[in-house]
Amino acid sequence: MGLPVLLDALESLPDFARLIGLLPAPGERRTVGGLVGSSAAVVVGTLARRFPHRFLVVVTETLPQAERWLADLQGVLDDTPVALYPPREGFGEAEPHAEIAGERVETLERLGRGDVRVLLTTARATLERTRLPRALANARLELRRGDIRRPAVLAEHLERVGFERVAMVEDVAQFSMRGGILDIYGFGMAEPVRLEFWGDEIAELRHFDLQTQRSTRAAELALILPVEAPAISDAGDAERQSLATLWPPDALLVIPGDTHLEPEMRRTWDEAAHHIELARRRGEATPSREELYDTPGDVLSLLERFGQLLVSARAQPGSEDAVAFPLLPPESIGRDIRKLVRTVRDGIPTIILCDNAGQAERLDELLNESSSTPSPAALVLG
């Protein structure tokens, strides 16, 4: 069960409205401070709810950090699809643990058909090149200005991968054709895209506003994710790709303040060379490091193309492109029920998260047994 009460509380803050106005465009970075405890995950959850068609990626340094973010987001979100893409356990191509291998394949398949809104992953996983079945890769479209594409063929492809053809695009997973103009609204896009053709050449590629139908900004790349894509059965007919190449250009990248991407990537790059060399000495037929991993420099350059939010518990210095939430760490209560009673009756709205309904009922009794007025605390499960 999600916790919309937390998302509502955060969305009501003036600082969240300021954050909405400062969301970074591709290639830009913003800093967000004052996010103690799990409040950074609540911010991401609130953004995911506010922008249900945006694709958000949280990149942590280690897998335990990514798993903690996953648990937090699953706790606050109800219907938003969240997924984890863990790194391989070893440095070769084969994944010895079936559970991890299955989770990686399932997440890739969901990414391929646009069924993930918030992705959790790690620095090491972004470095890896993994096998993506060609049928799934071909279901995705990468469109750039100057490309030669027959509009009728594009329309057939969009219908084949689940898009609805309409007179005017009004929602995600729709497209329309009017003469030499093709409008597409795919998953992960901040705004739909408009292709203007000169013959079979894409002469113009721009985003447009759904309400006014007017063009807003030029686009370098339109990545069209399928609504329906072939399921992954095996990697027989496959090609290696890195994870970040599957993300839409408008993806919003969230980097926790305690994450050190470059050192972790360089450590992975160096250790991969060592382990692959040991495997080859044992006579194993292991692909080269360059086949299995992108270089740290290449991946960091790729990540810089996305809009980035650096989220931190530390309050950021005042600047035009920084947001600082006025949040404080929760008070330490321990098992002192008297202190908890005083805390919930100090005039500040209080939300208490309980493990189960029985715990909530018992806590409600304890909070109210010494007072004639009901406790103002909200007891919710989460």
Short mmCIF file of C-alpha atoms in Angstrom, two decimals:
data_model
loop_
_atom_site.label_atom_id
_atom_site.label_comp_id
_atom_site.label_asym_id
_atom_site.label_seq_id
_atom_site.Cartn_x
_atom_site.Cartn_y
_atom_site.Cartn_z
CA MET A 1 0.00 0.00 0.00
CA GLY A 2 1.36 3.41 -0.94
CA LEU A 3 1.55 6.45 1.31
CA PRO A 4 -0.12 9.27 -0.62
CA VAL A 5 -0.34 11.28 2.62
CA LEU A 6 3.44 11.71 2.53
CA LEU A 7 3.44 12.67 -1.14
CA ASP A 8 0.60 15.15 -0.51
CA ALA A 9 2.50 16.72 2.39
CA LEU A 10 5.67 17.17 0.38
CA GLU A 11 3.87 18.42 -2.72
CA SER A 12 2.21 21.15 -0.63
CA LEU A 13 5.59 22.70 0.24
CA PRO A 14 6.59 25.87 -1.65
CA ASP A 15 10.00 24.30 -2.21
CA PHE A 16 8.44 21.51 -4.27
CA ALA A 17 6.79 24.09 -6.53
CA ARG A 18 10.21 25.73 -6.89
CA LEU A 19 11.73 22.35 -7.77
CA ILE A 20 9.10 21.83 -10.48
CA GLY A 21 10.09 25.16 -12.00
CA LEU A 22 13.78 24.24 -11.93
CA LEU A 23 13.65 20.67 -13.24
CA PRO A 24 16.78 20.26 -15.40
CA ALA A 25 16.58 19.96 -19.16
CA PRO A 26 18.85 17.39 -20.88
CA GLY A 27 22.47 18.27 -20.13
CA GLU A 28 21.63 20.38 -17.06
CA ARG A 29 22.15 19.66 -13.35
CA ARG A 30 20.26 20.91 -10.29
CA THR A 31 21.03 20.38 -6.61
CA VAL A 32 18.37 19.59 -4.01
CA GLY A 33 19.30 19.69 -0.34
CA GLY A 34 17.72 19.19 3.06
CA LEU A 35 16.52 15.66 2.21
CA VAL A 36 17.15 13.70 5.39
CA GLY A 37 16.41 10.01 5.87
CA SER A 38 14.13 8.64 3.17
CA SER A 39 12.76 12.04 2.15
CA ALA A 40 14.81 11.97 -1.08
CA ALA A 41 12.80 8.91 -2.10
CA VAL A 42 9.59 10.76 -1.20
CA VAL A 43 10.66 13.61 -3.50
CA VAL A 44 11.30 11.15 -6.34
CA GLY A 45 7.97 9.45 -5.64
CA THR A 46 6.16 12.80 -5.71
CA LEU A 47 7.83 13.71 -9.01
CA ALA A 48 6.82 10.32 -10.44
CA ARG A 49 3.21 10.92 -9.40
CA ARG A 50 3.20 14.50 -10.69
CA PHE A 51 4.69 13.49 -14.05
CA PRO A 52 3.28 9.99 -14.71
CA HIS A 53 4.86 9.71 -18.17
CA ARG A 54 8.39 10.86 -17.24
CA PHE A 55 11.11 8.25 -16.87
CA LEU A 56 13.20 8.63 -13.69
CA VAL A 57 16.46 6.82 -12.95
CA VAL A 58 18.18 6.65 -9.57
CA VAL A 59 21.86 5.68 -9.84
CA THR A 60 23.51 4.68 -6.55
CA GLU A 61 27.06 3.67 -5.77
CA THR A 62 26.30 0.21 -4.40
CA LEU A 63 23.56 -2.42 -4.70
CA PRO A 64 22.45 -2.18 -1.03
CA GLN A 65 21.83 1.54 -1.55
CA ALA A 66 19.75 0.80 -4.67
CA GLU A 67 17.77 -1.85 -2.77
CA ARG A 68 17.05 0.63 0.04
CA TRP A 69 15.76 3.15 -2.51
CA LEU A 70 13.62 0.42 -4.06
CA ALA A 71 12.06 -0.44 -0.70
CA ASP A 72 11.39 3.25 0.06
CA LEU A 73 9.78 3.93 -3.32
CA GLN A 74 7.66 0.79 -3.18
CA GLY A 75 6.50 2.00 0.23
CA VAL A 76 5.29 5.42 -0.95
CA LEU A 77 4.02 4.63 -4.46
CA ASP A 78 0.91 2.65 -5.37
CA ASP A 79 0.51 2.33 -9.12
CA THR A 80 3.82 3.68 -10.48
CA PRO A 81 5.92 0.83 -11.95
CA VAL A 82 9.29 0.68 -10.15
CA ALA A 83 12.10 -1.74 -11.04
CA LEU A 84 15.64 -2.60 -10.02
CA TYR A 85 18.39 -3.43 -12.50
CA PRO A 86 21.17 -5.00 -10.41
CA PRO A 87 24.77 -5.45 -11.60
CA ARG A 88 26.16 -8.87 -12.42
CA GLU A 89 27.66 -10.71 -9.46
CA GLY A 90 30.79 -11.62 -11.39
CA PHE A 91 32.88 -9.80 -13.97
CA GLY A 92 32.22 -12.20 -16.84
CA GLU A 93 29.13 -12.37 -19.01
CA ALA A 94 27.43 -15.32 -17.34
CA GLU A 95 25.39 -14.58 -14.22
CA PRO A 96 25.75 -17.50 -11.78
CA HIS A 97 22.76 -16.54 -9.62
CA ALA A 98 19.42 -17.34 -11.24
CA GLU A 99 17.52 -14.78 -9.14
CA ILE A 100 19.77 -11.90 -10.25
CA ALA A 101 19.80 -13.10 -13.86
CA GLY A 102 16.01 -13.30 -13.87
CA GLU A 103 15.61 -9.83 -12.37
CA ARG A 104 17.98 -8.34 -14.95
CA VAL A 105 16.16 -10.00 -17.86
CA GLU A 106 12.73 -9.04 -16.52
CA THR A 107 13.74 -5.40 -16.06
CA LEU A 108 15.22 -5.26 -19.57
CA GLU A 109 12.01 -6.66 -21.00
CA ARG A 110 9.92 -4.14 -19.07
CA LEU A 111 12.18 -1.30 -20.17
CA GLY A 112 11.84 -2.43 -23.77
CA ARG A 113 8.05 -2.07 -23.69
CA GLY A 114 7.98 1.09 -21.57
CA ASP A 115 6.61 -0.59 -18.44
CA VAL A 116 8.98 1.11 -15.96
CA ARG A 117 8.59 4.65 -14.65
CA VAL A 118 11.28 4.66 -11.95
CA LEU A 119 14.44 2.60 -12.40
CA LEU A 120 16.94 1.87 -9.64
CA THR A 121 20.44 0.82 -10.64
CA THR A 122 24.11 1.19 -9.73
CA ALA A 123 27.28 2.76 -11.09
CA ARG A 124 28.63 -0.68 -11.95
CA ALA A 125 25.46 -1.74 -13.78
CA THR A 126 25.61 1.36 -16.00
CA LEU A 127 29.12 0.32 -17.04
CA GLU A 128 28.11 -3.17 -18.15
CA ARG A 129 27.21 -4.09 -21.70
CA THR A 130 24.53 -6.76 -21.77
CA ARG A 131 22.86 -8.81 -24.49
CA LEU A 132 19.61 -7.27 -25.70
CA PRO A 133 17.65 -9.53 -28.07
CA ARG A 134 17.58 -8.03 -31.56
CA ALA A 135 13.80 -8.39 -31.80
CA LEU A 136 13.42 -6.21 -28.72
CA ALA A 137 16.05 -3.73 -29.91
CA ASN A 138 14.29 -3.42 -33.26
CA ALA A 139 11.00 -2.60 -31.53
CA ARG A 140 12.56 0.66 -30.31
CA LEU A 141 12.88 3.61 -32.68
CA GLU A 142 15.64 6.21 -32.66
CA LEU A 143 14.69 9.17 -34.84
CA ARG A 144 16.94 12.14 -35.66
CA ARG A 145 16.65 15.13 -37.94
CA GLY A 146 18.05 14.21 -41.33
CA ASP A 147 17.12 10.53 -41.06
CA ILE A 148 15.55 8.94 -44.15
CA ARG A 149 12.33 7.21 -43.08
CA ARG A 150 9.17 6.51 -45.04
CA PRO A 151 6.26 7.99 -43.03
CA ALA A 152 3.91 5.15 -43.99
CA VAL A 153 6.44 2.56 -42.80
CA LEU A 154 6.89 4.44 -39.51
CA ALA A 155 3.13 4.48 -39.01
CA GLU A 156 2.91 0.72 -39.64
CA HIS A 157 5.70 0.12 -37.12
CA LEU A 158 3.99 2.27 -34.46
CA GLU A 159 0.73 0.37 -34.86
CA ARG A 160 2.61 -2.95 -34.73
CA VAL A 161 4.22 -2.09 -31.36
CA GLY A 162 0.95 -0.98 -29.78
CA PHE A 163 0.49 2.74 -30.54
CA GLU A 164 -3.02 4.04 -31.24
CA ARG A 165 -3.54 6.08 -34.40
CA VAL A 166 -5.70 9.15 -33.68
CA ALA A 167 -6.72 12.36 -35.42
CA MET A 168 -4.85 14.49 -32.85
CA VAL A 169 -2.41 13.30 -30.18
CA GLU A 170 -3.83 13.90 -26.70
CA ASP A 171 -2.25 11.18 -24.57
CA VAL A 172 0.74 8.86 -24.29
CA ALA A 173 0.94 5.84 -26.65
CA GLN A 174 -0.77 7.75 -29.47
CA PHE A 175 0.36 9.04 -32.87
CA SER A 176 -1.21 11.00 -35.71
CA MET A 177 -0.35 11.77 -39.34
CA ARG A 178 -1.36 14.89 -41.22
CA GLY A 179 0.26 15.24 -44.61
CA GLY A 180 4.00 15.43 -44.03
CA ILE A 181 3.67 15.80 -40.23
CA LEU A 182 3.89 12.86 -37.83
CA ASP A 183 3.13 13.46 -34.11
CA ILE A 184 4.16 10.81 -31.56
CA TYR A 185 3.75 10.69 -27.79
CA GLY A 186 5.80 7.80 -26.39
CA PHE A 187 6.55 6.65 -22.87
CA GLY A 188 9.34 8.54 -21.11
CA MET A 189 8.84 11.76 -23.07
CA ALA A 190 8.43 15.04 -21.19
CA GLU A 191 6.47 16.26 -24.23
CA PRO A 192 5.37 14.57 -27.48
CA VAL A 193 7.48 15.00 -30.63
CA ARG A 194 6.57 16.32 -34.06
CA LEU A 195 8.36 15.11 -37.19
CA GLU A 196 8.09 17.24 -40.31
CA PHE A 197 9.03 15.38 -43.49
CA TRP A 198 10.43 16.61 -46.79
CA GLY A 199 9.73 13.57 -48.89
CA ASP A 200 11.21 10.70 -46.83
CA GLU A 201 13.65 12.93 -44.93
CA ILE A 202 12.95 14.12 -41.38
CA ALA A 203 13.45 17.83 -42.02
CA GLU A 204 12.43 19.02 -38.53
CA LEU A 205 12.20 17.30 -35.15
CA ARG A 206 10.63 19.25 -32.32
CA HIS A 207 8.65 18.80 -29.10
CA PHE A 208 5.19 20.31 -28.85
CA ASP A 209 2.67 21.24 -26.17
CA LEU A 210 -0.36 18.96 -25.84
CA GLN A 211 -2.72 21.80 -24.92
CA THR A 212 -1.80 24.33 -27.59
CA GLN A 213 -0.38 21.84 -30.14
CA ARG A 214 2.39 24.40 -30.75
CA SER A 215 6.07 23.47 -31.06
CA THR A 216 8.13 24.24 -27.93
CA ARG A 217 11.76 23.19 -28.46
CA ALA A 218 14.01 21.36 -30.87
CA ALA A 219 14.91 17.73 -30.17
CA GLU A 220 18.18 16.06 -31.12
CA LEU A 221 16.80 12.55 -30.67
CA ALA A 222 13.36 10.99 -30.28
CA LEU A 223 13.53 7.54 -28.69
CA ILE A 224 10.22 5.75 -29.23
CA LEU A 225 9.66 2.88 -26.79
CA PRO A 226 7.10 0.25 -27.82
CA VAL A 227 3.82 -0.10 -25.97
CA GLU A 228 3.99 -3.83 -26.68
CA ALA A 229 7.28 -5.58 -27.39
CA PRO A 230 8.34 -9.20 -27.87
CA ALA A 231 9.16 -10.98 -24.63
CA ILE A 232 12.77 -11.98 -23.98
CA SER A 233 13.13 -15.73 -24.33
CA ASP A 234 16.87 -16.16 -24.84
CA ALA A 235 19.92 -14.21 -25.97
CA GLY A 236 20.58 -16.21 -29.11
CA ASP A 237 20.02 -13.39 -31.59
CA ALA A 238 21.30 -10.50 -29.53
CA GLU A 239 23.65 -7.55 -29.42
CA ARG A 240 25.43 -6.00 -26.46
CA GLN A 241 24.27 -2.59 -25.28
CA SER A 242 24.80 -0.55 -22.15
CA LEU A 243 21.84 0.23 -19.91
CA ALA A 244 21.82 4.01 -20.39
CA THR A 245 21.38 3.68 -24.15
CA LEU A 246 17.87 2.31 -23.44
CA TRP A 247 16.73 5.44 -21.57
CA PRO A 248 14.66 8.15 -23.28
CA PRO A 249 16.54 11.43 -23.88
CA ASP A 250 14.15 13.21 -21.48
CA ALA A 251 14.92 10.79 -18.63
CA LEU A 252 15.53 12.51 -15.30
CA LEU A 253 18.63 11.15 -13.58
CA VAL A 254 18.69 11.26 -9.76
CA ILE A 255 22.06 10.90 -8.03
CA PRO A 256 22.14 10.64 -4.21
CA GLY A 257 24.64 12.98 -2.58
CA ASP A 258 26.63 10.11 -1.04
CA THR A 259 27.19 8.51 -4.46
CA HIS A 260 30.65 8.63 -6.02
CA LEU A 261 30.08 7.39 -9.54
CA GLU A 262 33.48 7.90 -11.15
CA PRO A 263 35.63 6.16 -8.46
CA GLU A 264 33.23 3.18 -8.40
CA MET A 265 33.26 2.93 -12.20
CA ARG A 266 37.06 3.07 -12.37
CA ARG A 267 37.35 0.44 -9.65
CA THR A 268 34.96 -1.81 -11.60
CA TRP A 269 36.91 -1.17 -14.85
CA ASP A 270 40.22 -2.14 -13.21
CA GLU A 271 38.84 -5.19 -11.40
CA ALA A 272 37.15 -6.42 -14.58
CA ALA A 273 40.51 -6.53 -16.38
CA HIS A 274 42.03 -8.54 -13.51
CA HIS A 275 39.21 -11.09 -13.27
CA ILE A 276 38.91 -11.57 -17.02
CA GLU A 277 42.65 -12.22 -17.23
CA LEU A 278 42.40 -14.82 -14.44
CA ALA A 279 39.50 -16.52 -16.26
CA ARG A 280 41.51 -16.72 -19.47
CA ARG A 281 44.47 -18.24 -17.63
CA ARG A 282 42.09 -20.96 -16.45
CA GLY A 283 41.23 -21.63 -20.07
CA GLU A 284 37.78 -20.08 -20.05
CA ALA A 285 36.53 -18.48 -23.28
CA THR A 286 35.78 -15.04 -21.86
CA PRO A 287 34.98 -11.95 -23.98
CA SER A 288 37.30 -8.99 -23.61
CA ARG A 289 36.69 -6.24 -21.09
CA GLU A 290 35.86 -3.84 -23.93
CA GLU A 291 33.11 -6.21 -25.12
CA LEU A 292 31.56 -6.52 -21.65
CA TYR A 293 32.00 -2.96 -20.35
CA ASP A 294 31.92 0.58 -21.63
CA THR A 295 34.74 2.79 -20.42
CA PRO A 296 34.05 5.00 -17.37
CA GLY A 297 34.70 8.10 -19.45
CA ASP A 298 32.17 7.07 -22.10
CA VAL A 299 29.47 6.27 -19.54
CA LEU A 300 30.02 9.47 -17.57
CA SER A 301 29.78 11.48 -20.80
CA LEU A 302 26.55 9.66 -21.67
CA LEU A 303 25.05 10.32 -18.23
CA GLU A 304 25.86 14.03 -18.54
CA ARG A 305 23.48 14.24 -21.51
CA PHE A 306 20.50 13.64 -19.22
CA GLY A 307 18.93 16.13 -16.86
CA GLN A 308 20.40 15.41 -13.40
CA LEU A 309 19.13 16.00 -9.85
CA LEU A 310 21.79 15.74 -7.14
CA VAL A 311 19.85 15.03 -3.92
CA SER A 312 21.48 15.37 -0.53
CA ALA A 313 20.69 15.58 3.17
CA ARG A 314 23.00 18.58 3.42
CA ALA A 315 21.31 21.91 2.81
CA GLN A 316 22.66 23.48 -0.36
CA PRO A 317 23.93 27.06 -0.49
CA GLY A 318 21.42 29.53 -1.87
CA SER A 319 21.62 29.88 -5.63
CA GLU A 320 19.29 30.24 -8.56
CA ASP A 321 19.55 26.57 -9.53
CA ALA A 322 19.43 24.99 -6.04
CA VAL A 323 16.47 23.95 -3.88
CA ALA A 324 16.73 23.38 -0.11
CA PHE A 325 13.81 21.67 1.63
CA PRO A 326 13.21 22.73 5.26
CA LEU A 327 13.24 19.16 6.58
CA LEU A 328 14.69 17.94 9.88
CA PRO A 329 15.64 14.43 11.02
CA PRO A 330 12.84 12.70 12.95
CA GLU A 331 13.08 12.97 16.72
CA SER A 332 14.49 9.98 18.53
CA ILE A 333 11.63 8.31 20.40
CA GLY A 334 12.92 4.81 21.10
CA ARG A 335 10.23 2.97 23.07
CA ASP A 336 9.34 5.96 25.30
CA ILE A 337 5.54 6.20 24.90
CA ARG A 338 5.35 9.30 27.11
CA LYS A 339 7.79 11.13 24.85
CA LEU A 340 5.79 10.01 21.83
CA VAL A 341 2.57 11.38 23.41
CA ARG A 342 4.25 14.75 24.02
CA THR A 343 5.61 14.79 20.48
CA VAL A 344 2.30 14.15 18.70
CA ARG A 345 0.53 16.80 20.81
CA ASP A 346 3.02 19.64 20.20
CA GLY A 347 0.92 21.19 17.42
CA ILE A 348 2.97 19.88 14.51
CA PRO A 349 1.15 17.33 12.30
CA THR A 350 2.61 13.88 12.93
CA ILE A 351 2.53 10.75 10.78
CA ILE A 352 3.52 7.47 12.41
CA LEU A 353 4.36 4.53 10.13
CA CYS A 354 3.35 1.13 11.51
CA ASP A 355 4.35 -2.34 10.37
CA ASN A 356 0.84 -3.82 10.52
CA ALA A 357 -2.76 -3.09 11.49
CA GLY A 358 -2.41 -4.71 14.92
CA GLN A 359 0.52 -2.47 15.79
CA ALA A 360 -1.43 0.60 14.66
CA GLU A 361 -4.43 -0.35 16.81
CA ARG A 362 -2.28 -0.92 19.91
CA LEU A 363 -0.38 2.32 19.40
CA ASP A 364 -3.64 4.21 18.99
CA GLU A 365 -4.80 2.84 22.36
CA LEU A 366 -1.56 3.90 24.05
CA LEU A 367 -1.65 7.39 22.58
CA ASN A 368 -5.24 7.98 23.73
CA GLU A 369 -5.52 6.18 27.07
CA SER A 370 -4.27 9.12 29.18
CA SER A 371 -6.21 11.88 27.39
CA SER A 372 -9.86 12.74 26.78
CA THR A 373 -9.10 14.23 23.35
CA PRO A 374 -8.15 11.96 20.44
CA SER A 375 -4.53 11.89 19.42
CA PRO A 376 -3.85 14.15 16.40
CA ALA A 377 -1.31 11.69 15.00
CA ALA A 378 -2.03 9.89 11.75
CA LEU A 379 -1.28 6.17 12.04
CA VAL A 380 -0.65 4.57 8.64
CA LEU A 381 0.88 1.35 7.43
CA GLY A 382 4.23 1.59 5.64
#
